[in-house]
mmCIF file of C-alpha atoms in Angstrom:
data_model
loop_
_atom_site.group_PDB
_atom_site.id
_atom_site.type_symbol
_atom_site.label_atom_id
_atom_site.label_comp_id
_atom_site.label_asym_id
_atom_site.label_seq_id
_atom_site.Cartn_x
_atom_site.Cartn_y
_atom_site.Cartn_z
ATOM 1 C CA UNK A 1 -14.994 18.998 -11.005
ATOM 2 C CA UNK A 2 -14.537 21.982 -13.175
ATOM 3 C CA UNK A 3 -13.106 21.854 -16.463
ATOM 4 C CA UNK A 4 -14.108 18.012 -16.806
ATOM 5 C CA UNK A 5 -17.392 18.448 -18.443
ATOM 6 C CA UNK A 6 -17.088 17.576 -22.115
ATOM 7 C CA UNK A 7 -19.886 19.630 -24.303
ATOM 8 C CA UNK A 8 -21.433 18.295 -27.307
ATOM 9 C CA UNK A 9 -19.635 20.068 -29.481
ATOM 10 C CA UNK A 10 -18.308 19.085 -33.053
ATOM 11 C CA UNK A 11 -14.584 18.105 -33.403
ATOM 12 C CA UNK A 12 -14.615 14.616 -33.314
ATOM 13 C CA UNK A 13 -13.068 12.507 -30.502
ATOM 14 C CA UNK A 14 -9.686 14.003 -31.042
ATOM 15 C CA UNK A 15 -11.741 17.067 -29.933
ATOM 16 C CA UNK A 16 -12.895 15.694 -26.811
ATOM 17 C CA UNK A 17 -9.912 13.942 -25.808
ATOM 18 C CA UNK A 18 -7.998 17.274 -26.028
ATOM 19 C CA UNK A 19 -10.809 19.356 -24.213
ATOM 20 C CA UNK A 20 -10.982 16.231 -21.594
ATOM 21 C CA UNK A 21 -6.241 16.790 -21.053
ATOM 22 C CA UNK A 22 -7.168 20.484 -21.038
ATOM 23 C CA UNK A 23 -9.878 20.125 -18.157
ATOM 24 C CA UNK A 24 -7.270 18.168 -16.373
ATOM 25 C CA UNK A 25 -4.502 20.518 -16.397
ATOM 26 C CA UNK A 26 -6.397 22.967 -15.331
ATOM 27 C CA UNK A 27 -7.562 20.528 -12.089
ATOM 28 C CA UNK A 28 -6.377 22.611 -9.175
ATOM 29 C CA UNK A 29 -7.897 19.592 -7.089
ATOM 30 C CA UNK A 30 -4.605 17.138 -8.157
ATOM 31 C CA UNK A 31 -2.517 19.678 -7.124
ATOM 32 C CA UNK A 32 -1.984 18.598 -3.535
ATOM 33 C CA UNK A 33 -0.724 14.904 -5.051
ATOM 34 C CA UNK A 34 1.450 16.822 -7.240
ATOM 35 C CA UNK A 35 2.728 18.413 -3.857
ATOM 36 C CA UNK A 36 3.457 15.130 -2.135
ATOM 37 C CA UNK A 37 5.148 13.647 -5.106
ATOM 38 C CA UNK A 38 6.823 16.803 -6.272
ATOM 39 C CA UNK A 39 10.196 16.170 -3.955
ATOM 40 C CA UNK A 40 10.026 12.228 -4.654
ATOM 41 C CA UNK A 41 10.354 12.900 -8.136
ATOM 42 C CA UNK A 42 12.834 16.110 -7.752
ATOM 43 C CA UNK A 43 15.428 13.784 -5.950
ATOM 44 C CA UNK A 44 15.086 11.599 -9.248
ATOM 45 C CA UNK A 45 17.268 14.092 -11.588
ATOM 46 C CA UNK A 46 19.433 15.919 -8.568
ATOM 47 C CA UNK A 47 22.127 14.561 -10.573
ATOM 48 C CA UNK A 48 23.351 16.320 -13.588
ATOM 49 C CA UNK A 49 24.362 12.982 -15.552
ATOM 50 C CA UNK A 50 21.444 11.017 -14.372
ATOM 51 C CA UNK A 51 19.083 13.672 -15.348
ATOM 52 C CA UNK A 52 20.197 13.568 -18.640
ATOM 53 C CA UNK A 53 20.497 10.606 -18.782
ATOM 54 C CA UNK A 54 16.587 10.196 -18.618
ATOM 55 C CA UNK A 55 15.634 12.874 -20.106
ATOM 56 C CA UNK A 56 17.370 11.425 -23.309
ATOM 57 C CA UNK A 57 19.902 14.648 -23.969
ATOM 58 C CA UNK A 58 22.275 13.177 -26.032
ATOM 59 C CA UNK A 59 19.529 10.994 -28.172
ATOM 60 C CA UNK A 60 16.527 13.037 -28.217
ATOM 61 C CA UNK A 61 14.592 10.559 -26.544
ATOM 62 C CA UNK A 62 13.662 10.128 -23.065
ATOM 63 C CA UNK A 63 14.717 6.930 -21.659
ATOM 64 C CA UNK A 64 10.426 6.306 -20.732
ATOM 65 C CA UNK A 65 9.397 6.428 -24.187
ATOM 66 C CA UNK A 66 11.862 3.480 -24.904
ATOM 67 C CA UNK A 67 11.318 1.638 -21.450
ATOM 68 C CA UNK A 68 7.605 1.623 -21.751
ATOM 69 C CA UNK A 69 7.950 -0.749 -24.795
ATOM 70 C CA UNK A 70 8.805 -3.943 -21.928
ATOM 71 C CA UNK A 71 6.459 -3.819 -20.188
ATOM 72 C CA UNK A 72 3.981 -3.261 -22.840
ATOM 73 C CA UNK A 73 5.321 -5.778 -24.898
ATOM 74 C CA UNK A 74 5.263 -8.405 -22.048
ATOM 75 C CA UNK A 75 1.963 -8.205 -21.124
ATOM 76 C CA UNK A 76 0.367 -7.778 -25.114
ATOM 77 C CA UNK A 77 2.612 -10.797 -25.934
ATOM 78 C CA UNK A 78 1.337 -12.651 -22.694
ATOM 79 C CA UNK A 79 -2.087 -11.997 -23.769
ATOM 80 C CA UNK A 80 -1.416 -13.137 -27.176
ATOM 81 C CA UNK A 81 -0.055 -16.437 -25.829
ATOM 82 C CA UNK A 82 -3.710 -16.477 -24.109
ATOM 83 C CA UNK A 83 -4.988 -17.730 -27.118
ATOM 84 C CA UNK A 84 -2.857 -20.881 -27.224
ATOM 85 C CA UNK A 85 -4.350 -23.715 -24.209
ATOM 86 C CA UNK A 86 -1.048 -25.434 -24.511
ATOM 87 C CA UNK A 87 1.236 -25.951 -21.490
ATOM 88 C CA UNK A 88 4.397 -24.350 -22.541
ATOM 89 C CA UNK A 89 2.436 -21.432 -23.915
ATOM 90 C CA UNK A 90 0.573 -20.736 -20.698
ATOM 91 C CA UNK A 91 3.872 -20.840 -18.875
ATOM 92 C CA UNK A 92 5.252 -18.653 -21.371
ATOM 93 C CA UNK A 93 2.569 -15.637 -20.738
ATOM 94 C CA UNK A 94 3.049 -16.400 -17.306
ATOM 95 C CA UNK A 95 6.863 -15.492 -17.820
ATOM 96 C CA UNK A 96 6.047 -12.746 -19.681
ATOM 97 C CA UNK A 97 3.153 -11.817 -17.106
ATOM 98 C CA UNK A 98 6.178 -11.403 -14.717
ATOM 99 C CA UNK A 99 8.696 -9.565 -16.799
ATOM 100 C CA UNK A 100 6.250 -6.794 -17.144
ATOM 101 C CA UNK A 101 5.648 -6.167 -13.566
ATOM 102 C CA UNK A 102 9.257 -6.242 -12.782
ATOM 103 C CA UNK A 103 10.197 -3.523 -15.712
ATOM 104 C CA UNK A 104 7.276 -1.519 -14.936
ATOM 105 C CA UNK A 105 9.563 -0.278 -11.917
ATOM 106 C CA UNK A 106 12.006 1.494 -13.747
ATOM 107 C CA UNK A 107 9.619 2.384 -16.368
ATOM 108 C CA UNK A 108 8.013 4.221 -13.798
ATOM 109 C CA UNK A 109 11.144 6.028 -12.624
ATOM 110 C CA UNK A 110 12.189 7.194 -15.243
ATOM 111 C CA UNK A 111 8.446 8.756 -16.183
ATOM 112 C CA UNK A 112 8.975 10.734 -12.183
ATOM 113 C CA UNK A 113 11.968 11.671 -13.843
ATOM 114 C CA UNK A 114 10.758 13.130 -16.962
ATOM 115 C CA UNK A 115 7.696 14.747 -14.357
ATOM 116 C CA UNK A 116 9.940 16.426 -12.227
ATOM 117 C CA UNK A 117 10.670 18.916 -14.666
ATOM 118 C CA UNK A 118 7.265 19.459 -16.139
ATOM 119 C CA UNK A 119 4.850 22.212 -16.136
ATOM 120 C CA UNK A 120 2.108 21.699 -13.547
ATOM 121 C CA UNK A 121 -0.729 21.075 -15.951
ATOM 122 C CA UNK A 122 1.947 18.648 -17.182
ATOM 123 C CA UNK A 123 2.238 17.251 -14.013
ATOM 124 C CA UNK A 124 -1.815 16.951 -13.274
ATOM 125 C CA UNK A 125 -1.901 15.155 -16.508
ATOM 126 C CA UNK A 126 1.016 12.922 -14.705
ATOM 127 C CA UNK A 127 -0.240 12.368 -11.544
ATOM 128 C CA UNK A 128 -3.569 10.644 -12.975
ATOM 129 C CA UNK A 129 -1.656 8.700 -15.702
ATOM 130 C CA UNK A 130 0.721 7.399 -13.144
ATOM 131 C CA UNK A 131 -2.352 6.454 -11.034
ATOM 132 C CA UNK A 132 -3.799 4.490 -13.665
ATOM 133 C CA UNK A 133 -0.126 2.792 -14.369
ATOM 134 C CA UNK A 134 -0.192 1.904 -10.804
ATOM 135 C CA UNK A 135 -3.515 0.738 -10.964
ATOM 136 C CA UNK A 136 -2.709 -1.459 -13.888
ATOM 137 C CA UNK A 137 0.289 -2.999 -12.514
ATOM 138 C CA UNK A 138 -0.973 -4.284 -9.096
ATOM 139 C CA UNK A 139 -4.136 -5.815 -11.994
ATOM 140 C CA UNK A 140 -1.103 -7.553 -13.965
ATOM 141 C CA UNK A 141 0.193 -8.684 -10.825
ATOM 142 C CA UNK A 142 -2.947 -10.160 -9.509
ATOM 143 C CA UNK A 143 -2.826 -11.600 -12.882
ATOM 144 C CA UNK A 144 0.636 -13.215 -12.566
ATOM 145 C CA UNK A 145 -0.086 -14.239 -9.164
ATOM 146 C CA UNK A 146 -3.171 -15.960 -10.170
ATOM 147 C CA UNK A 147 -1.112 -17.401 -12.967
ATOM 148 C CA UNK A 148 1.907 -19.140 -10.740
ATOM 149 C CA UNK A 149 -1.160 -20.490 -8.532
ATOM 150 C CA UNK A 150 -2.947 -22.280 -11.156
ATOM 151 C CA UNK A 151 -5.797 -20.213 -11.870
ATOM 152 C CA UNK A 152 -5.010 -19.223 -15.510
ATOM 153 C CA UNK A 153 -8.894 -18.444 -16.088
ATOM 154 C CA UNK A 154 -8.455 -15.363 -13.265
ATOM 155 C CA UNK A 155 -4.923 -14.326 -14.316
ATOM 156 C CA UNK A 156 -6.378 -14.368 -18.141
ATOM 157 C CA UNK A 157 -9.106 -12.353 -17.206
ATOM 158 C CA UNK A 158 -7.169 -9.662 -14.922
ATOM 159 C CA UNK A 159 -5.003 -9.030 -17.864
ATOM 160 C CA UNK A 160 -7.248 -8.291 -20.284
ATOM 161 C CA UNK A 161 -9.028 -5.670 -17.424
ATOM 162 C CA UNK A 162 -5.531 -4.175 -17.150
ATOM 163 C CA UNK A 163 -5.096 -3.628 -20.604
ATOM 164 C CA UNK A 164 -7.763 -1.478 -20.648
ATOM 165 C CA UNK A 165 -6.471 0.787 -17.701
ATOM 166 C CA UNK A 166 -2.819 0.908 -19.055
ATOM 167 C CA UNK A 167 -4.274 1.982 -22.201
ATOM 168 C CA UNK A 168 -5.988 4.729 -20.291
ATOM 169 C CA UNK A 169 -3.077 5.476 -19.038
ATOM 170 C CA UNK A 170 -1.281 5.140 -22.013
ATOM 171 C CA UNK A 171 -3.388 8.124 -23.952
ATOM 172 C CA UNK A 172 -2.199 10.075 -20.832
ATOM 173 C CA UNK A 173 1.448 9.597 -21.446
ATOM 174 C CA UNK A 174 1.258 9.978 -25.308
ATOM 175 C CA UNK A 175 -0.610 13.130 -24.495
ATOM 176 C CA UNK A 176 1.939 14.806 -22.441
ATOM 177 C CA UNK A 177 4.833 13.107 -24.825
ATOM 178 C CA UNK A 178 2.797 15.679 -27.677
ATOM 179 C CA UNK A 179 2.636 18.289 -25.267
ATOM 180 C CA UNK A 180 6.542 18.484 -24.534
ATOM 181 C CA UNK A 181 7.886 18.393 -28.468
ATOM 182 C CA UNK A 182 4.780 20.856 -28.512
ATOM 183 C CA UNK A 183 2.831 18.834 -30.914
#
């Protein structure tokens, strides 16, 4: 895996973490992933209006950045309500558990949208930060699941293990968010 090894170099973590982005842009091994999702993606923003639209053209502000905050905020919030053993609480991170599942669908649209038109190191960076979203969601929704069954001890614990891959992937996103207002 060239380009991934990380020397021991001074620069602080902000130094690694770019060197680490940099390794995988150059990754010529995600490119055939970028190739299958490549006309997926392209279909996305086909249409003028709907491409910008996403892309945020008349604000500034892709419509991802914004979205991301639901789901997000659902499943912090839910994991905040952890805390409380109460009844109504659980079922209220269980709601919330939920809602971030369901808006992580066209949070993750409009993120092939903004991909579509990216650079390909762009889009390597993309195509492992959408793998750990996806890998994150189908945690949170063993975590709901587990939740509506009963087992609040297993859904509690899933989410906190997704939080730590949606973070992951979350550095991934902010990272290519940087590297489009060229930041």
């Amino acid at each position: 895996m060239q380009g991934l090894h990380l020397r021991k170099t001074g620069g602080g973590g902000a130094g690694r973490f770019r060197r680490l982005m940099r390794g995988i842009e150059q990754l010529e091994a995600l490119d055939p992933a970028v190739r299958v999702a490549e006309p997926k993606a392209g279909r996305l923003v086909q249409n003028e209006r709907v491409r910008s639209f996403l892309h945020g053209d008349a604000t500034g502000i892709p419509l991802h950045g914004i979205l991301t905050d639901v789901p997000f905020g659902a499943w912090f919030m839910a994991m905040f309500l952890d805390l409380y053993p109460d009844e109504g609480t659980q079922r209220a991170a269980t709601r919330l558990m939920g809602l971030g599942v369901v808006s992580a669908v066209p949070t993750a649209l409009s993120g092939w949208a903004e991909w579509a038109l990216a650079g390909r190191g762009t889009q390597r960076v993309g195509i492992v930060h959408a793998g750990l979203n996806a890998a994150a969601v189908l945690i949170f929704a063993g975590s709901w699941a587990a939740r509506l069954r009963g087992k609040r001890r297993l859904g509690v614990g899933l989410a906190r293990f997704g939080a730590l891959v949606v973070i992951a992937g979350a550095f991934l996103g902010g990272y290519m968010g940087s590297a489009r207002r060229g930041t």
